[in-house]
Protein backbone atom coordinates (compact mmCIF):
# COMPACT_ATOMS: atom_id res chain seq x y z
CA UNK A 1 0.00 0.00 0.00
CA UNK A 2 1.30 3.45 -0.89
CA UNK A 3 0.05 6.90 -0.07
CA UNK A 4 0.69 10.22 -1.74
CA UNK A 5 2.06 13.06 0.35
CA UNK A 6 4.01 16.28 0.01
CA UNK A 7 7.74 15.73 -0.48
CA UNK A 8 10.04 16.70 2.39
CA UNK A 9 13.78 17.17 2.76
CA UNK A 10 13.98 13.64 4.17
CA UNK A 11 13.02 12.39 0.69
CA UNK A 12 15.77 14.18 -1.28
CA UNK A 13 18.23 11.29 -1.63
CA UNK A 14 15.53 8.75 -2.48
CA UNK A 15 13.90 11.03 -5.06
CA UNK A 16 17.28 11.84 -6.60
CA UNK A 17 17.99 8.11 -7.03
CA UNK A 18 14.51 7.45 -8.41
CA UNK A 19 14.89 10.25 -10.98
CA UNK A 20 18.37 9.08 -12.03
CA UNK A 21 17.19 5.51 -12.58
CA UNK A 22 14.04 6.64 -14.37
CA UNK A 23 15.96 8.94 -16.71
CA UNK A 24 18.49 6.21 -17.48
CA UNK A 25 15.76 3.68 -18.24
CA UNK A 26 13.59 6.09 -20.25
CA UNK A 27 15.94 8.48 -22.01
CA UNK A 28 19.21 6.58 -22.55
CA UNK A 29 17.74 4.78 -25.60
CA UNK A 30 16.74 8.18 -27.02
CA UNK A 31 19.68 10.42 -26.05
CA UNK A 32 22.48 8.07 -25.07
CA UNK A 33 23.92 7.08 -21.70
CA UNK A 34 26.42 9.93 -21.36
CA UNK A 35 23.95 12.71 -22.12
CA UNK A 36 21.36 11.24 -19.76
CA UNK A 37 23.87 10.79 -16.94
CA UNK A 38 25.15 14.36 -17.31
CA UNK A 39 21.70 15.95 -17.47
CA UNK A 40 20.31 13.88 -14.63
CA UNK A 41 23.31 14.62 -12.41
CA UNK A 42 22.85 18.35 -13.10
CA UNK A 43 19.09 18.48 -12.62
CA UNK A 44 18.33 15.82 -10.02
CA UNK A 45 21.06 16.23 -7.43
CA UNK A 46 19.64 16.43 -3.89
CA UNK A 47 20.74 20.07 -3.53
CA UNK A 48 18.85 21.03 -6.73
CA UNK A 49 15.75 19.22 -5.49
CA UNK A 50 16.10 20.99 -2.12
CA UNK A 51 16.08 24.36 -3.89
CA UNK A 52 12.85 23.37 -5.65
CA UNK A 53 11.25 22.48 -2.31
CA UNK A 54 11.92 26.04 -1.15
CA UNK A 55 10.27 27.53 -4.26
CA UNK A 56 6.69 28.55 -3.45
CA UNK A 57 5.72 28.19 -7.11
CA UNK A 58 6.63 24.47 -7.15
CA UNK A 59 4.81 21.59 -5.52
CA UNK A 60 6.39 18.17 -5.13
CA UNK A 61 4.70 14.92 -4.15
CA UNK A 62 5.97 11.44 -3.38
CA UNK A 63 4.32 8.06 -3.31
CA UNK A 64 5.47 6.40 -0.10
CA UNK A 65 5.19 2.69 0.60
CA UNK A 66 4.20 1.36 4.03
CA UNK A 67 7.89 0.66 4.74
CA UNK A 68 8.78 4.32 4.12
CA UNK A 69 10.46 3.81 0.75
CA UNK A 70 9.61 6.05 -2.20
CA UNK A 71 7.94 4.47 -5.24
CA UNK A 72 7.10 7.61 -7.21
CA UNK A 73 7.49 11.36 -7.50
CA UNK A 74 5.75 14.27 -9.22
CA UNK A 75 6.47 18.00 -9.37
CA UNK A 76 4.50 20.83 -10.92
CA UNK A 77 5.47 24.48 -11.27
CA UNK A 78 3.37 27.60 -11.67
CA UNK A 79 4.78 30.46 -13.72
CA UNK A 80 4.22 34.17 -13.27
CA UNK A 81 1.15 34.10 -15.53
CA UNK A 82 -0.55 31.43 -13.42
CA UNK A 83 0.04 28.61 -15.90
CA UNK A 84 0.92 25.25 -14.39
CA UNK A 85 3.41 22.83 -15.92
CA UNK A 86 3.70 19.23 -14.78
CA UNK A 87 7.47 19.12 -14.82
CA UNK A 88 8.05 15.57 -13.57
CA UNK A 89 6.15 12.37 -12.96
CA UNK A 90 8.27 9.27 -12.37
CA UNK A 91 7.54 5.90 -10.79
CA UNK A 92 9.57 2.77 -10.22
CA UNK A 93 9.08 0.06 -12.87
CA UNK A 94 7.57 -2.29 -10.29
CA UNK A 95 4.70 0.20 -10.01
CA UNK A 96 3.94 0.27 -13.75
CA UNK A 97 0.29 -0.63 -14.31
CA UNK A 98 -0.59 -0.13 -10.63
CA UNK A 99 -2.32 3.28 -11.00
CA UNK A 100 0.40 4.86 -8.86
CA UNK A 101 1.18 7.34 -11.66
CA UNK A 102 -2.53 8.17 -11.83
CA UNK A 103 -2.57 8.82 -8.07
CA UNK A 104 0.40 11.18 -8.38
CA UNK A 105 -1.22 12.96 -11.33
CA UNK A 106 -4.44 13.38 -9.33
CA UNK A 107 -2.48 14.86 -6.41
CA UNK A 108 -0.99 17.46 -8.75
CA UNK A 109 -4.38 18.25 -10.27
CA UNK A 110 -6.06 18.55 -6.87
CA UNK A 111 -3.33 20.88 -5.64
CA UNK A 112 -4.03 23.19 -8.56
CA UNK A 113 -7.82 23.16 -8.42
CA UNK A 114 -9.36 26.18 -10.08
CA UNK A 115 -6.78 26.68 -12.80
CA UNK A 116 -8.03 26.38 -16.39
CA UNK A 117 -5.44 23.87 -17.63
CA UNK A 118 -2.18 22.07 -16.96
CA UNK A 119 0.57 21.45 -19.50
CA UNK A 120 3.63 19.26 -19.72
CA UNK A 121 6.56 18.58 -22.01
CA UNK A 122 7.49 15.06 -23.08
CA UNK A 123 10.37 14.07 -25.34
CA UNK A 124 9.33 12.37 -28.56
CA UNK A 125 10.18 8.71 -28.30
CA UNK A 126 8.91 8.45 -24.73
CA UNK A 127 5.92 6.53 -26.05
CA UNK A 128 4.87 5.08 -22.68
CA UNK A 129 4.49 8.58 -21.18
CA UNK A 130 2.77 9.99 -24.26
CA UNK A 131 0.20 7.17 -24.18
CA UNK A 132 -0.33 7.65 -20.43
CA UNK A 133 -0.95 11.37 -20.78
CA UNK A 134 -3.30 10.91 -23.77
CA UNK A 135 -5.26 8.36 -21.74
CA UNK A 136 -5.66 10.96 -19.00
CA UNK A 137 -6.98 13.76 -21.17
CA UNK A 138 -3.83 15.53 -22.39
CA UNK A 139 -3.64 16.57 -26.04
CA UNK A 140 -0.64 17.61 -28.09
CA UNK A 141 -0.73 21.37 -28.63
CA UNK A 142 2.80 22.00 -29.89
CA UNK A 143 5.94 20.29 -31.15
CA UNK A 144 9.28 22.01 -30.52
CA UNK A 145 12.94 21.49 -29.70
CA UNK A 146 13.24 19.84 -26.32
CA UNK A 147 13.98 22.00 -23.30
CA UNK A 148 16.19 21.14 -20.34
CA UNK A 149 19.42 21.05 -22.34
CA UNK A 150 18.30 18.12 -24.48
CA UNK A 151 19.43 19.65 -27.76
CA UNK A 152 18.77 17.88 -31.01
CA UNK A 153 15.59 16.21 -29.80
CA UNK A 154 12.00 17.23 -30.32
CA UNK A 155 9.42 17.32 -27.60
CA UNK A 156 5.68 17.58 -27.44
CA UNK A 157 3.80 20.08 -25.35
CA UNK A 158 0.62 18.46 -24.11
CA UNK A 159 -2.22 20.24 -22.32
CA UNK A 160 -5.27 19.13 -20.40
CA UNK A 161 -8.19 21.47 -19.83
CA UNK A 162 -9.52 21.22 -16.29
CA UNK A 163 -13.12 21.49 -15.15
CA UNK A 164 -14.08 24.60 -13.27
CA UNK A 165 -14.89 24.15 -9.59
C-alpha positions as MATLAB code, in Angstrom:
seq = 'XXXXXXXXXXXXXXXXXXXXXXXXXXXXXXXXXXXXXXXXXXXXXXXXXXXXXXXXXXXXXXXXXXXXXXXXXXXXXXXXXXXXXXXXXXXXXXXXXXXXXXXXXXXXXXXXXXXXXXXXXXXXXXXXXXXXXXXXXXXXXXXXXXXXXXXXXXXXXXXXXXXXX';
ca = [
       0.000    0.000    0.000;
       1.299    3.446   -0.891;
       0.052    6.901   -0.073;
       0.689   10.216   -1.736;
       2.062   13.063    0.354;
       4.015   16.281    0.006;
       7.736   15.730   -0.484;
      10.041   16.698    2.387;
      13.784   17.169    2.759;
      13.977   13.635    4.166;
      13.022   12.386    0.687;
      15.774   14.182   -1.275;
      18.231   11.294   -1.633;
      15.526    8.752   -2.484;
      13.898   11.026   -5.063;
      17.282   11.841   -6.602;
      17.988    8.112   -7.026;
      14.509    7.449   -8.414;
      14.894   10.247  -10.983;
      18.366    9.083  -12.035;
      17.190    5.509  -12.584;
      14.039    6.637  -14.375;
      15.964    8.943  -16.710;
      18.494    6.210  -17.485;
      15.759    3.684  -18.243;
      13.587    6.093  -20.250;
      15.939    8.481  -22.011;
      19.207    6.584  -22.552;
      17.743    4.777  -25.604;
      16.739    8.185  -27.023;
      19.681   10.424  -26.054;
      22.478    8.071  -25.069;
      23.918    7.082  -21.701;
      26.421    9.931  -21.359;
      23.949   12.714  -22.118;
      21.362   11.241  -19.762;
      23.868   10.786  -16.937;
      25.152   14.359  -17.305;
      21.696   15.954  -17.466;
      20.306   13.879  -14.626;
      23.308   14.624  -12.413;
      22.845   18.350  -13.098;
      19.092   18.476  -12.616;
      18.328   15.821  -10.022;
      21.055   16.226   -7.429;
      19.641   16.429   -3.895;
      20.743   20.072   -3.532;
      18.852   21.026   -6.735;
      15.750   19.220   -5.494;
      16.097   20.991   -2.121;
      16.081   24.358   -3.893;
      12.855   23.371   -5.648;
      11.254   22.476   -2.312;
      11.922   26.038   -1.151;
      10.275   27.527   -4.256;
       6.691   28.546   -3.450;
       5.722   28.187   -7.114;
       6.625   24.474   -7.150;
       4.805   21.586   -5.524;
       6.393   18.168   -5.131;
       4.701   14.924   -4.147;
       5.971   11.440   -3.380;
       4.321    8.056   -3.307;
       5.469    6.403   -0.102;
       5.193    2.686    0.604;
       4.202    1.356    4.030;
       7.893    0.656    4.744;
       8.777    4.324    4.122;
      10.460    3.807    0.746;
       9.609    6.049   -2.198;
       7.944    4.467   -5.235;
       7.096    7.612   -7.211;
       7.490   11.362   -7.496;
       5.754   14.269   -9.218;
       6.474   17.999   -9.366;
       4.500   20.834  -10.923;
       5.473   24.479  -11.266;
       3.367   27.605  -11.667;
       4.780   30.456  -13.724;
       4.222   34.174  -13.272;
       1.145   34.101  -15.527;
      -0.553   31.433  -13.420;
       0.040   28.614  -15.904;
       0.918   25.250  -14.393;
       3.411   22.834  -15.924;
       3.698   19.230  -14.778;
       7.472   19.121  -14.822;
       8.054   15.569  -13.566;
       6.146   12.371  -12.958;
       8.269    9.266  -12.367;
       7.536    5.903  -10.786;
       9.570    2.772  -10.223;
       9.082    0.063  -12.874;
       7.570   -2.288  -10.290;
       4.702    0.198  -10.012;
       3.936    0.273  -13.748;
       0.287   -0.629  -14.309;
      -0.594   -0.126  -10.626;
      -2.316    3.281  -11.004;
       0.404    4.864   -8.860;
       1.184    7.344  -11.662;
      -2.532    8.175  -11.826;
      -2.569    8.816   -8.070;
       0.401   11.182   -8.379;
      -1.218   12.963  -11.325;
      -4.439   13.376   -9.331;
      -2.480   14.859   -6.407;
      -0.991   17.458   -8.745;
      -4.379   18.247  -10.275;
      -6.058   18.547   -6.870;
      -3.326   20.879   -5.640;
      -4.027   23.191   -8.565;
      -7.824   23.158   -8.418;
      -9.364   26.180  -10.079;
      -6.783   26.678  -12.800;
      -8.028   26.375  -16.387;
      -5.444   23.872  -17.625;
      -2.185   22.070  -16.963;
       0.569   21.455  -19.498;
       3.634   19.256  -19.724;
       6.562   18.579  -22.014;
       7.490   15.062  -23.077;
      10.367   14.073  -25.339;
       9.327   12.366  -28.561;
      10.178    8.712  -28.297;
       8.908    8.449  -24.726;
       5.919    6.527  -26.054;
       4.874    5.080  -22.685;
       4.489    8.577  -21.185;
       2.766    9.993  -24.264;
       0.202    7.166  -24.177;
      -0.328    7.651  -20.427;
      -0.953   11.374  -20.783;
      -3.300   10.909  -23.768;
      -5.264    8.358  -21.745;
      -5.657   10.960  -19.004;
      -6.979   13.764  -21.171;
      -3.832   15.533  -22.391;
      -3.642   16.570  -26.037;
      -0.639   17.609  -28.090;
      -0.734   21.368  -28.628;
       2.797   22.003  -29.888;
       5.936   20.285  -31.148;
       9.284   22.008  -30.520;
      12.942   21.487  -29.704;
      13.239   19.836  -26.320;
      13.984   22.001  -23.297;
      16.185   21.144  -20.340;
      19.423   21.052  -22.344;
      18.304   18.117  -24.476;
      19.431   19.654  -27.756;
      18.768   17.881  -31.014;
      15.594   16.210  -29.803;
      11.999   17.229  -30.318;
       9.416   17.317  -27.600;
       5.684   17.579  -27.440;
       3.801   20.084  -25.350;
       0.616   18.459  -24.110;
      -2.221   20.241  -22.319;
      -5.270   19.130  -20.395;
      -8.185   21.465  -19.831;
      -9.523   21.223  -16.287;
     -13.123   21.487  -15.151;
     -14.084   24.603  -13.268;
     -14.888   24.146   -9.586;
];
